[in-house]
Amino acid sequence: MLARIFGGELETRLGKPVVIMNHPGGGTTIAAKEAARAAPDGYTLFYSSNSSFTLPAAVKESVPYDAAKDFEPIGRKGQTTFALVTYRDNPINVASLVTEAKANPDKLSPASFGVATVSHFAGELFKSAAGIKMVHLPYKGSAPAMNDLIGKHISIKSTR
């Protein structure tokens, strides 16, 4: 979503079309790999958080790109905050979630937008801080997780 907003502004300022291509999955490693393989022609930008360069290298045996050699940072887009969300008419709140999770360890499943992503680690941090056990429910990207949350197929999701 932010890349599309940024791309629209960039298109206006440059007076040239800007195409946003999504390559979801792998905690952004798929998209980063595609960007790293692109010709260094000045026309391809990789829009992501710094977690694309830190988390995969920290938790995976191999990463299909070298963050230090394959990329050159050109700007900072801002800062994001994480939230634990649910669908609108769900009566659960943080206190009741913690109470439920303590009474029924490993029965609740918070969704994230993938294994070893910032939303996964945010969920793990929440579980650790609250002293609860829940089973991580990884999705292949934020959009599928959000669709299932809105459709009430899941009840909680870590998001930014």
XYZ file of N, CA and C in Angstrom:
480
model
N 0.822 -1.185 0.000
C 0.000 0.000 0.000
C 0.873 1.259 0.000
N 1.886 1.267 0.857
C 2.754 2.441 0.916
C 3.553 2.611 -0.367
N 3.958 1.498 -0.966
C 4.698 1.588 -2.233
C 3.826 2.217 -3.308
N 2.545 1.921 -3.297
C 1.637 2.497 -4.301
C 1.454 4.004 -4.077
N 1.373 4.414 -2.833
C 1.273 5.847 -2.540
C 2.566 6.548 -2.975
N 3.684 5.984 -2.591
C 4.982 6.535 -2.965
C 5.137 6.544 -4.490
N 4.760 5.438 -5.138
C 4.863 5.343 -6.598
C 4.018 6.377 -7.309
N 2.818 6.647 -6.785
C 1.959 7.670 -7.381
C 2.588 9.048 -7.310
N 3.177 9.364 -6.188
C 3.856 10.659 -6.032
C 5.085 10.737 -6.929
N 5.821 9.653 -6.994
C 7.005 9.607 -7.854
C 6.610 9.795 -9.325
N 5.530 9.154 -9.734
C 5.030 9.292 -11.110
C 4.661 10.749 -11.417
N 4.003 11.403 -10.479
C 3.619 12.802 -10.659
C 4.860 13.693 -10.800
N 5.825 13.477 -9.947
C 7.028 14.314 -9.970
C 7.913 14.058 -11.193
N 7.983 12.806 -11.622
C 8.828 12.474 -12.765
C 8.133 12.695 -14.104
N 6.804 12.679 -14.067
C 6.053 12.799 -15.307
C 6.172 11.563 -16.179
N 6.480 10.440 -15.558
C 6.627 9.170 -16.266
C 5.877 8.093 -15.491
N 5.421 7.066 -16.190
C 4.700 5.993 -15.495
C 5.597 5.236 -14.515
N 5.018 4.862 -13.398
C 5.696 4.042 -12.395
C 4.849 2.793 -12.206
N 5.466 1.646 -12.359
C 4.758 0.371 -12.226
C 5.180 -0.283 -10.918
N 4.210 -0.651 -10.107
C 4.468 -1.344 -8.851
C 4.237 -2.826 -9.092
N 5.239 -3.623 -8.836
C 5.125 -5.066 -9.009
C 5.255 -5.733 -7.649
N 4.270 -6.531 -7.295
C 4.309 -7.265 -6.037
C 4.868 -8.659 -6.267
N 5.757 -9.072 -5.395
C 6.289 -10.433 -5.411
C 6.190 -10.943 -3.976
N 4.995 -11.336 -3.540
C 4.819 -11.731 -2.144
C 5.447 -13.083 -1.814
N 5.682 -13.269 -0.536
C 6.153 -14.551 -0.032
C 7.599 -14.515 0.414
N 7.934 -15.473 1.239
C 9.309 -15.613 1.701
C 9.781 -14.496 2.599
N 8.863 -13.782 3.232
C 9.271 -12.671 4.101
C 10.044 -11.616 3.333
N 9.632 -11.333 2.145
C 10.176 -10.375 1.163
C 11.433 -10.873 0.438
N 11.899 -12.100 0.734
C 13.098 -12.574 0.041
C 12.846 -12.799 -1.447
N 11.633 -13.158 -1.827
C 11.318 -13.354 -3.245
C 11.426 -12.018 -3.989
N 10.821 -10.994 -3.442
C 10.876 -9.672 -4.069
C 12.296 -9.124 -4.058
N 13.015 -9.300 -2.961
C 14.383 -8.808 -2.873
C 15.281 -9.514 -3.883
N 15.072 -10.811 -4.067
C 15.855 -11.559 -5.049
C 15.614 -11.014 -6.457
N 14.349 -10.739 -6.788
C 14.022 -10.178 -8.108
C 14.665 -8.803 -8.296
N 14.614 -7.988 -7.261
C 15.214 -6.653 -7.350
C 16.734 -6.745 -7.479
N 17.345 -7.662 -6.749
C 18.804 -7.821 -6.807
C 19.255 -8.284 -8.186
N 18.411 -9.058 -8.866
C 18.760 -9.577 -10.205
C 18.445 -8.586 -11.323
N 17.716 -7.527 -11.018
C 17.344 -6.552 -12.052
C 18.583 -5.815 -12.555
N 18.523 -5.403 -13.800
C 19.630 -4.632 -14.373
C 19.789 -3.323 -13.605
N 21.009 -2.943 -13.276
C 21.222 -1.695 -12.531
C 21.116 -0.478 -13.461
N 19.890 -0.242 -13.919
C 19.656 0.808 -14.918
C 19.061 2.089 -14.337
N 18.877 2.114 -13.029
C 18.303 3.303 -12.403
C 16.789 3.364 -12.459
N 16.157 2.346 -13.027
C 14.705 2.345 -13.155
C 14.011 1.364 -12.223
N 14.749 0.530 -11.553
C 14.147 -0.442 -10.642
C 14.456 -0.046 -9.209
N 13.402 0.124 -8.422
C 13.545 0.434 -7.003
C 12.918 -0.701 -6.205
N 13.530 -1.039 -5.111
C 12.979 -2.047 -4.207
C 12.481 -1.306 -2.977
N 11.183 -1.365 -2.745
C 10.557 -0.639 -1.644
C 10.232 -1.643 -0.544
N 10.914 -1.540 0.568
C 10.706 -2.488 1.654
C 11.229 -1.897 2.950
N 11.008 -2.634 4.018
C 11.560 -2.217 5.309
C 12.959 -2.796 5.452
N 13.691 -2.299 6.413
C 15.046 -2.815 6.609
C 15.043 -4.261 7.075
N 13.891 -4.761 7.527
C 13.819 -6.161 7.945
C 14.072 -7.115 6.784
N 13.879 -6.661 5.552
C 14.182 -7.496 4.380
C 15.667 -7.826 4.309
N 16.483 -7.006 4.937
C 17.920 -7.194 4.885
C 18.487 -7.792 6.173
N 17.762 -7.681 7.262
C 18.287 -8.176 8.531
C 17.714 -9.531 8.937
N 16.406 -9.707 8.871
C 15.793 -10.943 9.364
C 16.147 -12.183 8.543
N 16.029 -12.159 7.210
C 16.350 -13.388 6.464
C 17.768 -13.891 6.741
N 18.721 -12.998 6.761
C 20.109 -13.402 7.002
C 20.304 -13.954 8.414
N 19.485 -13.503 9.344
C 19.609 -13.952 10.730
C 18.964 -15.314 10.985
N 17.948 -15.674 10.202
C 17.203 -16.897 10.509
C 17.197 -17.957 9.409
N 17.730 -17.644 8.249
C 17.728 -18.615 7.152
C 19.139 -19.072 6.844
N 19.253 -20.332 6.398
C 20.574 -20.870 6.055
C 21.216 -20.115 4.905
N 20.406 -19.783 3.912
C 20.940 -19.020 2.786
C 19.893 -18.028 2.302
N 20.369 -16.932 1.787
C 19.510 -15.874 1.253
C 19.974 -15.627 -0.183
N 19.035 -15.511 -1.137
C 19.424 -15.405 -2.555
C 19.937 -14.032 -2.998
N 20.432 -13.252 -2.075
C 20.999 -11.944 -2.402
C 21.922 -11.528 -1.265
N 22.778 -10.590 -1.557
C 23.682 -10.042 -0.550
C 23.217 -8.612 -0.275
N 22.635 -8.407 0.877
C 22.049 -7.101 1.198
C 23.063 -5.966 1.082
N 24.292 -6.210 1.474
C 25.312 -5.152 1.444
C 25.818 -4.867 0.039
N 25.886 -5.883 -0.811
C 26.449 -5.705 -2.150
C 25.406 -5.443 -3.235
N 24.207 -5.999 -3.068
C 23.196 -5.930 -4.130
C 22.280 -4.714 -4.052
N 22.324 -3.979 -2.953
C 21.403 -2.861 -2.778
C 22.140 -1.613 -2.307
N 21.585 -0.474 -2.685
C 22.096 0.819 -2.243
C 20.914 1.619 -1.702
N 20.874 1.896 -0.411
C 19.736 2.663 0.122
C 19.727 4.085 -0.437
N 18.517 4.570 -0.764
C 18.418 5.930 -1.310
C 17.507 6.831 -0.484
N 16.818 6.267 0.486
C 15.950 7.104 1.306
C 15.229 6.297 2.352
N 14.683 7.026 3.296
C 13.916 6.417 4.383
C 12.467 6.835 4.233
N 11.573 5.877 4.304
C 10.157 6.168 4.100
C 9.436 6.533 5.388
N 10.006 6.207 6.501
C 9.343 6.518 7.760
C 9.475 5.384 8.750
N 8.547 5.351 9.649
C 8.574 4.388 10.726
C 7.189 3.781 10.854
N 7.130 2.497 11.166
C 5.831 1.847 11.318
C 5.657 1.336 12.738
N 4.433 1.119 13.093
C 4.080 0.599 14.402
C 3.308 -0.695 14.207
N 3.468 -1.608 15.125
C 2.747 -2.868 15.040
C 1.525 -2.849 15.940
N 0.525 -3.606 15.530
C -0.699 -3.709 16.308
C -1.216 -5.133 16.220
N -1.917 -5.535 17.225
C -2.618 -6.813 17.223
C -4.058 -6.469 16.896
N -4.583 -7.006 15.809
C -5.912 -6.618 15.355
C -6.839 -7.813 15.268
N -8.130 -7.509 15.267
C -9.168 -8.516 15.089
C -10.263 -7.896 14.235
N -11.271 -8.682 13.899
C -12.368 -8.118 13.112
C -13.276 -7.284 14.017
N -14.046 -6.392 13.399
C -14.781 -5.346 14.100
C -15.676 -5.834 15.243
N -16.482 -6.853 15.064
C -17.438 -7.251 16.108
C -16.937 -8.389 17.000
N -15.643 -8.659 16.974
C -15.086 -9.664 17.870
C -14.990 -9.054 19.263
N -15.559 -9.707 20.276
C -15.549 -9.129 21.621
C -14.199 -9.230 22.341
N -13.219 -9.861 21.732
C -11.930 -10.057 22.395
C -11.156 -8.742 22.505
N -10.439 -8.587 23.603
C -9.512 -7.471 23.775
C -8.209 -8.071 24.304
N -7.209 -7.271 24.525
C -5.907 -7.808 24.928
C -6.006 -8.565 26.250
N -6.691 -8.009 27.215
C -6.806 -8.673 28.515
C -7.507 -10.026 28.396
N -8.604 -10.073 27.652
C -9.312 -11.345 27.512
C -8.524 -12.337 26.654
N -7.754 -11.826 25.704
C -6.902 -12.689 24.895
C -5.844 -13.358 25.773
N -5.208 -12.589 26.626
C -4.190 -13.136 27.519
C -4.812 -14.135 28.483
N -5.958 -13.793 29.045
C -6.657 -14.707 29.961
C -6.998 -16.019 29.260
N -7.539 -15.926 28.062
C -7.907 -17.117 27.273
C -6.684 -17.951 26.933
N -5.602 -17.302 26.538
C -4.381 -18.020 26.165
C -3.748 -18.704 27.372
N -3.836 -18.083 28.544
C -3.283 -18.710 29.753
C -4.128 -19.902 30.175
N -5.443 -19.796 30.002
C -6.342 -20.892 30.376
C -6.263 -22.046 29.374
N -5.930 -21.733 28.129
C -5.895 -22.740 27.070
C -4.620 -22.600 26.228
N -3.474 -22.994 26.789
C -2.221 -22.843 26.048
C -2.266 -23.535 24.683
N -1.704 -22.879 23.700
C -1.589 -23.390 22.328
C -2.926 -23.657 21.643
N -3.989 -23.018 22.104
C -5.296 -23.159 21.444
C -5.608 -21.981 20.538
N -4.989 -20.827 20.787
C -5.193 -19.650 19.946
C -4.054 -19.553 18.938
N -4.366 -19.013 17.765
C -3.363 -18.919 16.699
C -3.330 -17.518 16.096
N -2.382 -16.682 16.513
C -2.256 -15.369 15.879
C -1.616 -15.524 14.501
N -2.161 -14.849 13.522
C -1.632 -14.908 12.166
C -0.561 -13.846 11.973
N 0.363 -14.147 11.077
C 1.372 -13.170 10.671
C 1.466 -13.224 9.160
N 2.229 -12.316 8.580
C 2.375 -12.364 7.138
C 3.597 -13.161 6.715
N 3.960 -14.165 7.502
C 4.978 -15.123 7.097
C 5.972 -15.474 8.177
N 6.583 -16.626 8.012
C 7.617 -17.088 8.939
C 8.828 -16.162 8.850
N 9.367 -15.816 9.991
C 10.568 -14.982 10.106
C 10.365 -13.578 9.550
N 9.138 -13.077 9.602
C 8.851 -11.698 9.213
C 8.735 -10.861 10.475
N 8.706 -9.560 10.310
C 8.587 -8.701 11.487
C 7.274 -8.936 12.218
N 6.197 -9.253 11.492
C 4.923 -9.516 12.182
C 5.005 -10.816 12.980
N 5.740 -11.799 12.492
C 5.948 -13.041 13.234
C 6.708 -12.745 14.524
N 7.809 -11.991 14.412
C 8.603 -11.675 15.596
C 7.842 -10.771 16.573
N 7.006 -9.890 16.060
C 6.180 -9.048 16.944
C 5.226 -9.929 17.744
N 4.638 -10.917 17.090
C 3.749 -11.854 17.785
C 4.490 -12.661 18.840
N 5.702 -13.099 18.516
C 6.502 -13.854 19.476
C 6.884 -12.990 20.672
N 7.197 -11.738 20.425
C 7.525 -10.804 21.507
C 6.314 -10.599 22.417
N 5.119 -10.438 21.812
C 3.895 -10.276 22.601
C 3.666 -11.507 23.478
N 3.794 -12.704 22.905
C 3.587 -13.938 23.667
C 4.566 -14.025 24.827
N 5.813 -13.684 24.567
C 6.835 -13.732 25.613
C 6.533 -12.733 26.727
N 6.188 -11.507 26.355
C 5.897 -10.464 27.348
C 4.670 -10.809 28.186
N 3.671 -11.438 27.552
C 2.434 -11.782 28.258
C 2.533 -13.109 28.998
N 3.576 -13.886 28.743
C 3.740 -15.182 29.389
C 2.694 -16.188 28.928
N 2.400 -16.176 27.631
C 1.368 -17.057 27.087
C 1.934 -17.920 25.964
N 1.190 -18.975 25.645
C 1.568 -19.849 24.538
C 0.435 -19.849 23.515
N 0.797 -19.519 22.275
C -0.135 -19.591 21.156
C 0.624 -20.190 19.984
N -0.095 -20.746 19.034
C 0.514 -21.371 17.873
C 0.543 -20.377 16.716
N 1.730 -20.077 16.235
C 1.904 -19.134 15.125
C 1.221 -19.662 13.871
N 0.477 -18.798 13.202
C -0.230 -19.141 11.972
C 0.331 -18.275 10.842
N 1.355 -18.768 10.137
C 1.973 -17.953 9.083
C 1.166 -17.971 7.790
N 1.100 -16.829 7.145
C 0.454 -16.689 5.839
C 1.512 -16.333 4.813
N 1.164 -16.467 3.554
C 2.069 -16.081 2.466
C 1.794 -14.637 2.089
N 2.030 -13.752 3.023
C 1.831 -12.333 2.786
C 0.751 -11.749 3.668
N 0.751 -10.422 3.740
C -0.196 -9.704 4.581
C -1.622 -9.744 4.036
N -1.764 -9.607 2.722
C -3.107 -9.560 2.125
C -3.926 -10.828 2.391
N -3.387 -12.034 2.185
C -4.185 -13.228 2.479
C -4.587 -13.326 3.948
N -3.687 -12.936 4.838
C -4.013 -12.957 6.273
C -5.122 -11.958 6.581
N -5.022 -10.762 6.012
C -6.046 -9.738 6.254
C -7.392 -10.174 5.681
N -7.392 -10.793 4.511
C -8.640 -11.292 3.925
C -9.306 -12.319 4.829
N -8.518 -13.236 5.391
C -9.085 -14.233 6.293
C -9.554 -13.615 7.603
N -8.884 -12.574 8.057
C -9.323 -11.876 9.267
C -10.656 -11.178 9.020
N -10.760 -10.437 7.935
C -12.001 -9.738 7.601
C -13.139 -10.741 7.379
N -12.798 -11.884 6.763
C -13.799 -12.931 6.526
C -14.108 -13.777 7.747
N -13.481 -13.458 8.873
C -13.683 -14.138 10.156
C -13.259 -15.606 10.135
N -12.281 -15.926 9.293
C -11.729 -17.277 9.263
C -10.656 -17.409 10.328
N -10.072 -16.277 10.730
C -9.126 -16.203 11.842
C -9.573 -15.051 12.730
N -9.089 -15.028 13.970
C -9.590 -13.982 14.859
C -8.568 -12.930 15.261
N -7.281 -13.210 15.157
C -6.274 -12.217 15.535
C -5.102 -12.249 14.555
N -4.492 -11.081 14.383
C -3.386 -10.950 13.427
C -2.451 -9.867 13.917
N -1.168 -10.115 13.788
C -0.160 -9.087 14.046
C 0.025 -8.320 12.747
N -0.007 -7.020 12.808
C 0.088 -6.208 11.600
C 0.855 -4.931 11.868
N 1.184 -4.241 10.797
C 1.804 -2.919 10.956
C 1.069 -1.931 10.122
